[in-house]
Amino acid sequence: MHRPITRALGTAVAVLGLVCALVGGWFVTQLGTSGTATFTAAPGDSTLVLPPDVLNRTDSDVTVSATADGDAPVWMGLARPSDVDSVMQDAKAARAQGVSVTGWELETTTSGSGSADPQTYDLWQGESRGTGQAALTVTQDAAPQTLVVTAGDDARLSEVTMTVTDSGWSTRALVLLVVGLVLLVGGVTLAVRGGRGPRAGGPVEDGRESEDGRRDETDAADGAVETDETQVLGTADATATPDTTDDTGSPAQPADPTTKETR
């Protein structure tokens, strides 16, 4: 793989790992090991309504706590969504639309202009009341349900909190953190290795130089073999060809085997 592509791939993996690690680490610090998330709202002089989309969004129990200014009475009522709609109708209320994990807030929209006294109706499946504060735990076995939180006349709800505990959230956050760290380390390693040049004595990336070197070695070897063959052939010729000239430079005549030497 070419070095620029390797560096780009390693950088992309490292960035993805960093994002995953940051998100996972942030959720771990916010949720803890138990996976507890708490969302808050400040309805003020409005009645707070928590519909099933918020109250029954998970399979875990939900605990809602409310605090009023001073020692004002606080009341909570839990009922079927259709019954709550008939009671509240056009009454002024802060209705929760969802939750925000960035600020851990209950997102509410205030609507209506009338007034209502919901605690005077006999339709509530669960109630809680107190002086200055009250709390109610909602299980999911009777879902869907709607929760109404209100304070006494001329009183203000300074804070309402909704707490949900789900151990699966902390597990997923830890997994995201670990995966992010692994990707970060792997991406950085890949990018660093991709930015290094070839090692000394290692393979040459440009194949043309390697081919030229091999071609030169082959030519040198062929020349050496050819020289050896020439030397061998020259030696053989010298050995196989006798000298047939006499002292005068004329070709020597072969001796007559019938002629005897005369003394």
Tab-separated table of C-alpha atoms in Angstrom:
chain	number	residue	atom	x	y	z
A	1	MET	CA	0.000	0.000	0.000
A	2	HIS	CA	1.383	3.419	-0.895
A	3	ARG	CA	2.568	5.578	1.985
A	4	PRO	CA	0.141	8.511	1.371
A	5	ILE	CA	-2.851	6.156	1.382
A	6	THR	CA	-1.597	4.437	4.523
A	7	ARG	CA	-1.129	7.767	6.321
A	8	ALA	CA	-4.597	8.974	5.277
A	9	LEU	CA	-6.246	5.742	6.404
A	10	GLY	CA	-4.402	5.770	9.718
A	11	THR	CA	-5.352	9.400	10.345
A	12	ALA	CA	-9.039	8.696	9.617
A	13	VAL	CA	-9.070	5.692	11.962
A	14	ALA	CA	-7.330	7.712	14.684
A	15	VAL	CA	-9.848	10.562	14.422
A	16	LEU	CA	-12.767	8.120	14.593
A	17	GLY	CA	-11.220	6.452	17.628
A	18	LEU	CA	-10.676	9.796	19.342
A	19	VAL	CA	-14.329	10.781	18.845
A	20	CYS	CA	-15.563	7.416	20.163
A	21	ALA	CA	-13.242	7.596	23.159
A	22	LEU	CA	-14.337	11.126	24.053
A	23	VAL	CA	-18.044	10.326	23.745
A	24	GLY	CA	-17.720	7.068	25.664
A	25	GLY	CA	-15.589	8.650	28.394
A	26	TRP	CA	-18.009	11.554	28.776
A	27	PHE	CA	-20.986	9.210	29.204
A	28	VAL	CA	-19.038	7.106	31.710
A	29	THR	CA	-18.341	10.186	33.837
A	30	GLN	CA	-21.969	11.311	33.638
A	31	LEU	CA	-23.711	7.963	34.132
A	32	GLY	CA	-21.264	6.322	36.514
A	33	THR	CA	-20.948	2.568	36.835
A	34	SER	CA	-24.643	2.167	37.701
A	35	GLY	CA	-25.920	3.920	34.570
A	36	THR	CA	-27.978	6.572	36.366
A	37	ALA	CA	-29.212	9.548	34.341
A	38	THR	CA	-30.947	12.556	35.915
A	39	PHE	CA	-32.842	15.176	33.918
A	40	THR	CA	-34.091	18.442	35.414
A	41	ALA	CA	-36.649	21.137	34.648
A	42	ALA	CA	-37.758	24.382	36.301
A	43	PRO	CA	-41.501	24.782	35.547
A	44	GLY	CA	-41.901	27.856	37.781
A	45	ASP	CA	-45.569	28.736	38.206
A	46	SER	CA	-46.696	26.178	35.611
A	47	THR	CA	-47.922	22.658	36.168
A	48	LEU	CA	-45.533	20.060	34.732
A	49	VAL	CA	-46.897	17.231	32.591
A	50	LEU	CA	-44.726	14.190	31.775
A	51	PRO	CA	-46.349	12.151	28.942
A	52	PRO	CA	-45.660	8.467	28.129
A	53	ASP	CA	-43.084	9.418	25.464
A	54	VAL	CA	-40.859	10.619	28.307
A	55	LEU	CA	-42.107	8.698	31.332
A	56	ASN	CA	-42.328	5.251	29.714
A	57	ARG	CA	-39.469	5.549	27.258
A	58	THR	CA	-37.399	2.797	28.902
A	59	ASP	CA	-38.176	-0.438	30.728
A	60	SER	CA	-36.548	0.859	33.914
A	61	ASP	CA	-38.287	2.464	36.861
A	62	VAL	CA	-38.441	6.258	36.851
A	63	THR	CA	-38.237	8.379	39.986
A	64	VAL	CA	-39.619	11.919	39.826
A	65	SER	CA	-38.857	14.443	42.573
A	66	ALA	CA	-40.234	17.979	42.848
A	67	THR	CA	-39.236	20.927	44.999
A	68	ALA	CA	-41.309	24.066	45.604
A	69	ASP	CA	-40.240	27.437	46.898
A	70	GLY	CA	-40.600	27.790	50.634
A	71	ASP	CA	-42.937	25.335	52.358
A	72	ALA	CA	-45.552	25.297	49.585
A	73	PRO	CA	-47.463	22.036	49.148
A	74	VAL	CA	-46.360	19.797	46.242
A	75	TRP	CA	-48.637	17.208	44.615
A	76	MET	CA	-48.068	14.493	41.991
A	77	GLY	CA	-50.675	12.387	40.237
A	78	LEU	CA	-50.299	9.415	37.844
A	79	ALA	CA	-53.086	8.429	35.468
A	80	ARG	CA	-53.922	7.194	31.974
A	81	PRO	CA	-52.948	9.662	29.218
A	82	SER	CA	-56.541	10.140	28.034
A	83	ASP	CA	-57.744	10.954	31.579
A	84	VAL	CA	-54.982	13.534	32.048
A	85	ASP	CA	-55.820	15.157	28.701
A	86	SER	CA	-59.455	15.508	29.755
A	87	VAL	CA	-58.466	17.115	33.062
A	88	MET	CA	-55.805	19.495	31.792
A	89	GLN	CA	-57.397	20.407	28.424
A	90	ASP	CA	-56.389	24.053	27.846
A	91	ALA	CA	-54.875	24.654	31.290
A	92	LYS	CA	-51.502	26.337	31.390
A	93	ALA	CA	-48.828	23.664	31.744
A	94	ALA	CA	-45.221	22.916	30.858
A	95	ARG	CA	-45.436	19.728	28.799
A	96	ALA	CA	-42.259	17.660	28.416
A	97	GLN	CA	-41.320	16.855	24.818
A	98	GLY	CA	-38.153	14.871	25.427
A	99	VAL	CA	-34.779	14.954	27.118
A	100	SER	CA	-31.439	16.537	26.266
A	101	VAL	CA	-28.275	14.645	27.193
A	102	THR	CA	-26.021	17.628	26.508
A	103	GLY	CA	-27.436	19.589	29.422
A	104	TRP	CA	-29.292	16.677	31.067
A	105	GLU	CA	-32.507	18.645	30.911
A	106	LEU	CA	-36.178	17.913	30.396
A	107	GLU	CA	-37.200	19.720	27.233
A	108	THR	CA	-40.557	21.368	27.872
A	109	THR	CA	-42.990	23.571	25.971
A	110	THR	CA	-45.414	25.797	27.870
A	111	SER	CA	-48.901	26.058	26.379
A	112	GLY	CA	-52.448	26.864	27.459
A	113	SER	CA	-53.867	29.824	29.354
A	114	GLY	CA	-56.580	28.380	31.572
A	115	SER	CA	-56.381	26.909	35.055
A	116	ALA	CA	-57.110	23.484	36.501
A	117	ASP	CA	-56.988	21.759	39.883
A	118	PRO	CA	-56.113	18.159	38.917
A	119	GLN	CA	-55.845	16.793	42.482
A	120	THR	CA	-59.605	17.251	43.004
A	121	TYR	CA	-60.390	14.486	40.462
A	122	ASP	CA	-60.812	10.851	41.443
A	123	LEU	CA	-58.998	9.183	38.568
A	124	TRP	CA	-55.414	8.937	39.687
A	125	GLN	CA	-53.686	5.555	39.761
A	126	GLY	CA	-50.939	6.865	42.049
A	127	GLU	CA	-50.420	10.028	44.107
A	128	SER	CA	-47.743	11.681	46.217
A	129	ARG	CA	-47.877	14.889	48.217
A	130	GLY	CA	-45.598	16.755	50.597
A	131	THR	CA	-44.621	20.113	52.035
A	132	GLY	CA	-41.869	21.765	50.071
A	133	GLN	CA	-41.107	18.595	48.154
A	134	ALA	CA	-42.507	15.261	47.030
A	135	ALA	CA	-41.325	12.181	45.107
A	136	LEU	CA	-42.945	9.321	43.216
A	137	THR	CA	-41.462	6.173	41.605
A	138	VAL	CA	-43.132	5.049	38.399
A	139	THR	CA	-42.861	1.404	37.362
A	140	GLN	CA	-43.398	0.358	33.782
A	141	ASP	CA	-45.873	-2.464	34.387
A	142	ALA	CA	-48.910	-0.154	33.980
A	143	ALA	CA	-47.571	1.869	31.001
A	144	PRO	CA	-48.583	4.028	29.247
A	145	GLN	CA	-49.153	6.653	31.929
A	146	THR	CA	-48.892	10.429	32.353
A	147	LEU	CA	-47.584	12.197	35.439
A	148	VAL	CA	-48.790	15.630	36.577
A	149	VAL	CA	-46.752	17.726	39.045
A	150	THR	CA	-48.135	20.917	40.577
A	151	ALA	CA	-47.618	23.228	43.529
A	152	GLY	CA	-50.156	25.055	45.691
A	153	ASP	CA	-51.780	28.359	44.844
A	154	ASP	CA	-49.320	31.171	44.165
A	155	ALA	CA	-46.413	28.717	44.591
A	156	ARG	CA	-43.611	27.915	42.210
A	157	LEU	CA	-41.970	24.645	41.289
A	158	SER	CA	-38.286	25.536	41.546
A	159	GLU	CA	-37.040	22.177	40.270
A	160	VAL	CA	-38.353	18.840	39.046
A	161	THR	CA	-35.949	15.946	38.450
A	162	MET	CA	-36.521	12.685	36.600
A	163	THR	CA	-34.019	9.912	37.420
A	164	VAL	CA	-33.644	6.733	35.372
A	165	THR	CA	-31.199	3.903	36.141
A	166	ASP	CA	-30.179	1.439	33.451
A	167	SER	CA	-26.940	-0.566	33.880
A	168	GLY	CA	-26.896	-1.223	30.126
A	169	TRP	CA	-26.123	2.442	29.499
A	170	SER	CA	-22.879	2.319	31.485
A	171	THR	CA	-21.886	-0.940	29.771
A	172	ARG	CA	-22.381	0.560	26.321
A	173	ALA	CA	-20.458	3.667	27.357
A	174	LEU	CA	-17.513	1.569	28.562
A	175	VAL	CA	-17.519	-0.483	25.353
A	176	LEU	CA	-17.542	2.707	23.287
A	177	LEU	CA	-14.627	4.063	25.334
A	178	VAL	CA	-12.523	0.901	24.916
A	179	VAL	CA	-13.262	0.607	21.192
A	180	GLY	CA	-12.362	4.261	20.723
A	181	LEU	CA	-9.013	3.817	22.484
A	182	VAL	CA	-8.186	0.748	20.396
A	183	LEU	CA	-9.019	2.573	17.170
A	184	LEU	CA	-7.006	5.595	18.280
A	185	VAL	CA	-3.871	3.556	19.019
A	186	GLY	CA	-4.233	1.503	15.848
A	187	GLY	CA	-4.790	4.566	13.683
A	188	VAL	CA	-1.797	6.425	15.098
A	189	THR	CA	0.412	3.366	14.615
A	190	LEU	CA	-0.737	2.948	11.025
A	191	ALA	CA	-0.192	6.621	10.246
A	192	VAL	CA	3.314	6.633	11.759
A	193	ARG	CA	4.375	3.499	9.889
A	194	GLY	CA	2.955	4.870	6.655
A	195	GLY	CA	5.020	8.042	7.056
A	196	ARG	CA	8.343	6.213	7.363
A	197	GLY	CA	10.590	5.627	4.348
A	198	PRO	CA	11.956	2.214	3.331
A	199	ARG	CA	14.415	0.641	5.771
A	200	ALA	CA	18.094	0.354	4.901
A	201	GLY	CA	18.733	-2.826	2.907
A	202	GLY	CA	15.019	-3.331	2.448
A	203	PRO	CA	13.162	-3.764	-0.824
A	204	VAL	CA	13.224	-0.790	-3.201
A	205	GLU	CA	9.807	0.614	-3.973
A	206	ASP	CA	10.743	1.586	-7.540
A	207	GLY	CA	10.998	-1.711	-9.383
A	208	ARG	CA	12.917	-0.244	-12.305
A	209	GLU	CA	16.091	0.272	-10.275
A	210	SER	CA	15.921	-3.284	-8.969
A	211	GLU	CA	15.396	-4.659	-12.471
A	212	ASP	CA	18.397	-2.671	-13.787
A	213	GLY	CA	20.589	-4.039	-11.015
A	214	ARG	CA	19.523	-7.616	-11.731
A	215	ARG	CA	20.059	-7.064	-15.471
A	216	ASP	CA	23.617	-5.804	-14.840
A	217	GLU	CA	24.375	-8.801	-12.644
A	218	THR	CA	23.013	-11.154	-15.298
A	219	ASP	CA	25.075	-9.501	-18.046
A	220	ALA	CA	28.227	-9.713	-15.911
A	221	ALA	CA	27.601	-13.388	-15.210
A	222	ASP	CA	27.017	-14.096	-18.915
A	223	GLY	CA	30.278	-12.288	-19.800
A	224	ALA	CA	32.204	-14.299	-17.262
A	225	VAL	CA	30.782	-17.565	-18.607
A	226	GLU	CA	31.566	-16.535	-22.208
A	227	THR	CA	35.174	-15.648	-21.272
A	228	ASP	CA	35.662	-19.005	-19.588
A	229	GLU	CA	34.315	-20.834	-22.610
A	230	THR	CA	36.720	-18.927	-24.939
A	231	GLN	CA	39.676	-19.801	-22.756
A	232	VAL	CA	38.688	-23.446	-22.665
A	233	LEU	CA	38.198	-23.578	-26.458
A	234	GLY	CA	41.592	-21.877	-27.077
A	235	THR	CA	43.352	-24.392	-24.871
A	236	ALA	CA	41.655	-27.290	-26.616
A	237	ASP	CA	42.662	-26.018	-30.090
A	238	ALA	CA	46.246	-25.560	-29.036
A	239	THR	CA	46.402	-29.107	-27.753
A	240	ALA	CA	44.715	-30.752	-30.746
A	241	THR	CA	46.747	-29.049	-33.589
A	242	PRO	CA	50.377	-30.355	-33.982
A	243	ASP	CA	53.242	-28.290	-35.447
A	244	THR	CA	53.893	-29.607	-39.065
A	245	THR	CA	56.548	-27.104	-40.229
A	246	ASP	CA	60.278	-27.750	-40.487
A	247	ASP	CA	63.149	-25.430	-39.769
A	248	THR	CA	62.847	-23.715	-43.196
A	249	GLY	CA	59.224	-22.959	-42.642
A	250	SER	CA	58.038	-25.521	-45.218
A	251	PRO	CA	55.566	-28.132	-44.328
A	252	ALA	CA	57.245	-31.194	-42.997
A	253	GLN	CA	56.896	-34.405	-45.017
A	254	PRO	CA	55.716	-37.464	-43.303
A	255	ALA	CA	58.357	-40.123	-42.789
A	256	ASP	CA	58.380	-43.142	-45.162
A	257	PRO	CA	58.001	-46.202	-43.071
A	258	THR	CA	59.908	-48.329	-45.688
A	259	THR	CA	63.032	-46.203	-45.587
A	260	LYS	CA	65.619	-47.316	-43.130
A	261	GLU	CA	68.052	-45.046	-41.492
A	262	THR	CA	71.558	-45.237	-43.039
A	263	ARG	CA	74.480	-44.885	-40.889
